[in-house]
């Protein structure tokens, strides 16, 4: 989807407060991941070291955490020139330490002010900053590690991305990762009945408020055309689409 300027800025700040690195770097890494998913050049593939069990164990650790300490950095001018051109986005990205600092201190401040005690400030910091960010980071990293190693693959994608149902609620729908790689511009990842996707719901609300536009909702025929012929269900439909 496209976001109007105030929403774009609000989302950029909210994203920065997730403490996952400067915005432009995050986007550059993510686009490179899509370009080379699970092949040479993917910044965080769990299959980097091979397909044996020890290699996969090492790869899962790499995809989960270790890749962030790699010396090789994704060239941002190559992968995110549009973001660098946007002055507001560029500024927010450069202010990453400010937003990360706010994200970590605000819960302590609120806890302290609400209870008017140092203990309140401490528990606010513990739960609202440390536990929140740790949980958030592990969920995000699990998309890179777990969702590229296991899960169902009902859709056609060039990589090993899988749909992992038990991460759907915590990851706000991101763990329907096989569909995300099969159709990266789709605003909804959980396209099947009963697949929880709270991000898609949020985008729908933004659209209804007029803050988001050009939202790419997946049509049934578009979803069916991306089905894996090996998968159960719409095999004949997929073959018909291929023949056409
Ligand atoms: Zn993606
Ligand atoms: Zn992925």
Tab-separated table of C-alpha atoms and ligand atoms in Angstrom:
chain	number	residue	atom	x	y	z
A	1	UNK	CA	0.000	0.000	0.000
A	2	UNK	CA	0.953	3.608	-0.245
A	3	UNK	CA	0.730	5.735	2.899
A	4	UNK	CA	-0.067	9.428	3.003
A	5	UNK	CA	2.716	11.541	4.448
A	6	UNK	CA	1.531	11.759	8.100
A	7	UNK	CA	0.944	7.997	8.249
A	8	UNK	CA	4.272	7.361	6.518
A	9	UNK	CA	6.074	9.426	9.147
A	10	UNK	CA	4.130	7.862	12.032
A	11	UNK	CA	4.899	4.341	10.791
A	12	UNK	CA	8.564	5.223	10.253
A	13	UNK	CA	8.824	6.433	13.852
A	14	UNK	CA	6.874	3.462	15.234
A	15	UNK	CA	9.114	1.102	13.243
A	16	UNK	CA	12.241	2.833	14.543
A	17	UNK	CA	10.945	2.385	18.093
A	18	UNK	CA	11.030	-1.375	17.537
A	19	UNK	CA	14.811	-0.972	18.028
A	20	UNK	CA	15.699	-3.019	14.943
A	21	UNK	CA	18.262	-0.637	13.467
A	22	UNK	CA	17.980	2.465	11.258
A	23	UNK	CA	14.973	2.404	8.916
A	24	UNK	CA	16.885	2.660	5.625
A	25	UNK	CA	19.229	-0.167	6.605
A	26	UNK	CA	16.281	-2.343	7.637
A	27	UNK	CA	14.528	-1.835	4.309
A	28	UNK	CA	17.727	-2.372	2.280
A	29	UNK	CA	18.375	-5.699	4.076
A	30	UNK	CA	14.769	-6.756	3.609
A	31	UNK	CA	14.722	-5.984	-0.121
A	32	UNK	CA	18.002	-7.846	-0.601
A	33	UNK	CA	16.479	-10.787	1.272
A	34	UNK	CA	13.595	-10.846	-1.220
A	35	UNK	CA	15.896	-10.528	-4.220
A	36	UNK	CA	18.130	-13.463	-3.252
A	37	UNK	CA	15.868	-15.372	-0.841
A	38	UNK	CA	17.661	-18.524	0.351
A	39	UNK	CA	20.298	-18.172	-2.390
A	40	UNK	CA	23.769	-16.627	-2.491
A	41	UNK	CA	23.360	-12.964	-1.493
A	42	UNK	CA	20.498	-13.424	0.988
A	43	UNK	CA	21.666	-11.617	4.149
A	44	UNK	CA	19.900	-14.079	6.472
A	45	UNK	CA	19.149	-17.498	5.016
A	46	UNK	CA	19.220	-20.497	7.398
A	47	UNK	CA	20.477	-22.595	4.437
A	48	UNK	CA	23.692	-20.575	4.120
A	49	UNK	CA	25.950	-23.388	5.349
A	50	UNK	CA	24.281	-26.333	3.647
A	51	UNK	CA	21.457	-28.801	4.153
A	52	UNK	CA	22.878	-31.295	6.645
A	53	UNK	CA	21.470	-31.124	10.174
A	54	UNK	CA	24.618	-29.524	11.722
A	55	UNK	CA	24.767	-27.024	8.829
A	56	UNK	CA	21.109	-26.161	9.312
A	57	UNK	CA	21.601	-25.703	13.083
A	58	UNK	CA	24.448	-23.302	12.357
A	59	UNK	CA	22.317	-21.654	9.655
A	60	UNK	CA	19.355	-21.166	12.001
A	61	UNK	CA	21.611	-19.386	14.481
A	62	UNK	CA	22.965	-17.259	11.623
A	63	UNK	CA	19.477	-16.378	10.305
A	64	UNK	CA	18.172	-15.638	13.795
A	65	UNK	CA	20.888	-13.394	15.260
A	66	UNK	CA	24.427	-13.793	13.909
A	67	UNK	CA	23.776	-12.232	10.458
A	68	UNK	CA	23.329	-8.808	12.070
A	69	UNK	CA	26.983	-8.802	13.070
A	70	UNK	CA	28.167	-9.593	9.544
A	71	UNK	CA	30.766	-7.150	8.272
A	72	UNK	CA	29.167	-7.143	4.857
A	73	UNK	CA	26.493	-4.449	4.836
A	74	UNK	CA	23.754	-4.148	2.222
A	75	UNK	CA	24.496	-1.106	0.012
A	76	UNK	CA	21.685	1.280	0.919
A	77	UNK	CA	22.006	3.546	-2.131
A	78	UNK	CA	21.471	0.490	-4.319
A	79	UNK	CA	18.567	-1.082	-2.414
A	80	UNK	CA	16.751	1.917	-0.930
A	81	UNK	CA	17.397	4.996	-3.135
A	82	UNK	CA	13.709	5.961	-2.909
A	83	UNK	CA	13.884	6.143	0.889
A	84	UNK	CA	17.136	8.118	0.856
A	85	UNK	CA	15.484	10.623	-1.493
A	86	UNK	CA	12.598	11.148	0.979
A	87	UNK	CA	13.873	13.833	3.358
A	88	UNK	CA	11.570	12.964	6.287
A	89	UNK	CA	12.349	9.251	6.056
A	90	UNK	CA	16.073	9.901	5.731
A	91	UNK	CA	16.000	12.122	8.816
A	92	UNK	CA	14.048	9.599	10.915
A	93	UNK	CA	16.482	6.898	9.852
A	94	UNK	CA	19.463	9.021	10.909
A	95	UNK	CA	17.771	9.716	14.261
A	96	UNK	CA	17.562	6.010	15.045
A	97	UNK	CA	19.353	6.283	18.395
A	98	UNK	CA	16.915	8.985	19.503
A	99	UNK	CA	13.835	6.837	18.709
A	100	UNK	CA	15.410	3.731	20.230
A	101	UNK	CA	16.272	5.719	23.371
A	102	UNK	CA	12.707	7.074	23.617
A	103	UNK	CA	11.303	3.587	23.114
A	104	UNK	CA	13.370	2.276	26.034
A	105	UNK	CA	12.910	5.212	28.445
A	106	UNK	CA	9.207	6.051	27.931
A	107	UNK	CA	7.911	2.890	29.705
A	108	UNK	CA	10.124	3.701	32.724
A	109	UNK	CA	8.929	7.301	32.740
A	110	UNK	CA	5.256	6.304	32.496
A	111	UNK	CA	5.667	3.594	35.169
A	112	UNK	CA	7.360	6.083	37.475
A	113	UNK	CA	4.827	8.870	36.951
A	114	UNK	CA	1.745	6.665	37.261
A	115	UNK	CA	2.893	5.139	40.559
A	116	UNK	CA	5.108	8.073	41.646
A	117	UNK	CA	7.780	5.572	42.685
A	118	UNK	CA	11.190	4.317	41.576
A	119	UNK	CA	9.837	0.766	41.791
A	120	UNK	CA	7.169	1.717	39.238
A	121	UNK	CA	9.856	3.151	36.979
A	122	UNK	CA	11.867	-0.047	37.302
A	123	UNK	CA	8.972	-2.439	36.606
A	124	UNK	CA	7.859	-0.190	33.714
A	125	UNK	CA	11.364	-0.458	32.274
A	126	UNK	CA	11.584	-4.193	32.884
A	127	UNK	CA	8.282	-5.193	31.271
A	128	UNK	CA	7.664	-2.295	28.906
A	129	UNK	CA	11.216	-1.988	27.609
A	130	UNK	CA	13.351	-5.081	28.155
A	131	UNK	CA	10.734	-7.844	27.930
A	132	UNK	CA	8.776	-6.132	25.148
A	133	UNK	CA	11.820	-5.536	22.932
A	134	UNK	CA	13.278	-9.009	23.590
A	135	UNK	CA	9.994	-10.686	22.662
A	136	UNK	CA	9.550	-8.475	19.601
A	137	UNK	CA	13.090	-9.172	18.400
A	138	UNK	CA	12.745	-12.923	18.764
A	139	UNK	CA	9.462	-12.916	16.843
A	140	UNK	CA	10.988	-10.826	14.032
A	141	UNK	CA	14.087	-13.020	13.904
A	142	UNK	CA	11.945	-16.164	13.919
A	143	UNK	CA	10.496	-15.050	10.587
A	144	UNK	CA	14.037	-15.144	9.173
A	145	UNK	CA	15.041	-18.417	10.810
A	146	UNK	CA	11.998	-20.614	11.537
A	147	UNK	CA	9.804	-19.445	8.630
A	148	UNK	CA	12.607	-20.221	6.155
A	149	UNK	CA	13.287	-23.676	7.575
A	150	UNK	CA	9.899	-25.232	8.371
A	151	UNK	CA	6.209	-24.689	7.627
A	152	UNK	CA	3.773	-25.517	4.854
A	153	UNK	CA	4.502	-24.329	1.327
A	154	UNK	CA	1.186	-24.197	-0.507
A	155	UNK	CA	2.368	-21.402	-2.822
A	156	UNK	CA	5.012	-21.127	-5.510
A	157	UNK	CA	8.142	-19.288	-4.364
A	158	UNK	CA	11.779	-19.589	-5.353
A	159	UNK	CA	12.869	-20.163	-1.763
A	160	UNK	CA	12.175	-22.255	1.333
A	161	UNK	CA	9.719	-19.866	2.936
A	162	UNK	CA	6.954	-21.617	4.851
A	163	UNK	CA	3.648	-20.769	6.543
A	164	UNK	CA	4.041	-21.230	10.306
A	165	UNK	CA	0.626	-21.040	11.979
A	166	UNK	CA	1.781	-20.883	15.615
A	167	UNK	CA	3.658	-17.627	15.013
A	168	UNK	CA	0.727	-15.898	13.271
A	169	UNK	CA	-0.740	-14.086	16.300
A	170	UNK	CA	2.608	-12.918	17.724
A	171	UNK	CA	3.991	-11.871	14.327
A	172	UNK	CA	0.777	-10.033	13.341
A	173	UNK	CA	0.391	-12.249	10.265
A	174	UNK	CA	3.986	-12.096	9.018
A	175	UNK	CA	4.510	-15.817	9.612
A	176	UNK	CA	2.271	-16.688	6.626
A	177	UNK	CA	5.656	-16.252	5.044
A	178	UNK	CA	5.290	-18.613	2.099
A	179	UNK	CA	2.497	-16.442	0.678
A	180	UNK	CA	4.548	-13.313	1.383
A	181	UNK	CA	7.386	-14.609	-0.795
A	182	UNK	CA	5.010	-15.962	-3.448
A	183	UNK	CA	3.292	-12.563	-3.698
A	184	UNK	CA	5.449	-9.942	-1.897
A	185	UNK	CA	3.266	-6.925	-2.722
A	186	UNK	CA	0.072	-8.474	-1.340
A	187	UNK	CA	-1.290	-6.437	1.588
A	188	UNK	CA	-2.547	-9.660	3.172
A	189	UNK	CA	-0.301	-12.603	4.039
A	190	UNK	CA	-2.908	-14.823	5.673
A	191	UNK	CA	-5.078	-15.340	2.595
A	192	UNK	CA	-6.816	-18.576	3.560
A	193	UNK	CA	-9.882	-18.875	5.741
A	194	UNK	CA	-9.022	-18.611	9.428
A	195	UNK	CA	-5.443	-17.334	8.911
A	196	UNK	CA	-5.010	-14.536	11.447
A	197	UNK	CA	-3.390	-11.434	9.906
A	198	UNK	CA	-3.713	-8.399	12.161
A	199	UNK	CA	-1.396	-6.310	9.957
A	200	UNK	CA	-3.847	-6.685	7.077
A	201	UNK	CA	-6.659	-5.583	9.397
A	202	UNK	CA	-4.671	-2.503	10.372
A	203	UNK	CA	-3.993	-1.654	6.709
A	204	UNK	CA	-7.730	-2.036	6.038
A	205	UNK	CA	-8.495	0.479	8.811
A	206	UNK	CA	-5.896	2.893	7.426
A	207	UNK	CA	-7.536	2.549	4.029
A	208	UNK	CA	-11.024	3.206	5.433
A	209	UNK	CA	-9.704	6.337	7.171
A	210	UNK	CA	-8.221	7.508	3.865
A	211	UNK	CA	-4.662	7.362	5.199
A	212	UNK	CA	-3.571	4.477	2.943
A	213	UNK	CA	-4.327	4.068	-0.760
A	214	UNK	CA	-3.430	1.821	-3.707
A	215	UNK	CA	-3.768	-1.122	-1.334
A	216	UNK	CA	-3.027	-4.391	-3.129
A	217	UNK	CA	-5.661	-6.758	-1.775
A	218	UNK	CA	-5.215	-10.221	-3.264
A	219	UNK	CA	-8.030	-11.482	-5.457
A	220	UNK	CA	-9.066	-15.130	-5.370
A	221	UNK	CA	-7.791	-15.721	-8.923
A	222	UNK	CA	-4.435	-14.107	-8.101
A	223	UNK	CA	-4.072	-16.337	-5.030
A	224	UNK	CA	-5.027	-19.458	-6.996
A	225	UNK	CA	-2.539	-18.644	-9.774
A	226	UNK	CA	0.243	-18.759	-7.203
A	227	UNK	CA	-0.655	-22.132	-5.756
A	228	UNK	CA	2.002	-24.801	-5.723
A	229	UNK	CA	1.048	-27.585	-8.137
A	230	UNK	CA	2.438	-30.079	-5.585
A	231	UNK	CA	0.150	-28.723	-2.878
A	232	UNK	CA	-3.230	-30.118	-2.033
A	233	UNK	CA	-6.410	-28.481	-3.249
A	234	UNK	CA	-6.347	-26.397	-6.368
A	235	UNK	CA	-3.938	-28.477	-8.398
A	236	UNK	CA	-6.132	-28.484	-11.470
A	237	UNK	CA	-6.749	-24.761	-11.190
A	238	UNK	CA	-3.009	-24.114	-11.042
A	239	UNK	CA	-2.404	-26.317	-14.062
A	240	UNK	CA	-5.111	-24.527	-15.957
A	241	UNK	CA	-3.516	-21.195	-15.067
A	242	UNK	CA	-0.109	-22.439	-16.239
A	243	UNK	CA	-1.575	-23.714	-19.510
A	244	UNK	CA	-3.222	-20.350	-20.064
B	1	LIG	ZN1	9.160	-9.217	2.997
B	2	LIG	ZN1	11.641	-14.269	4.045
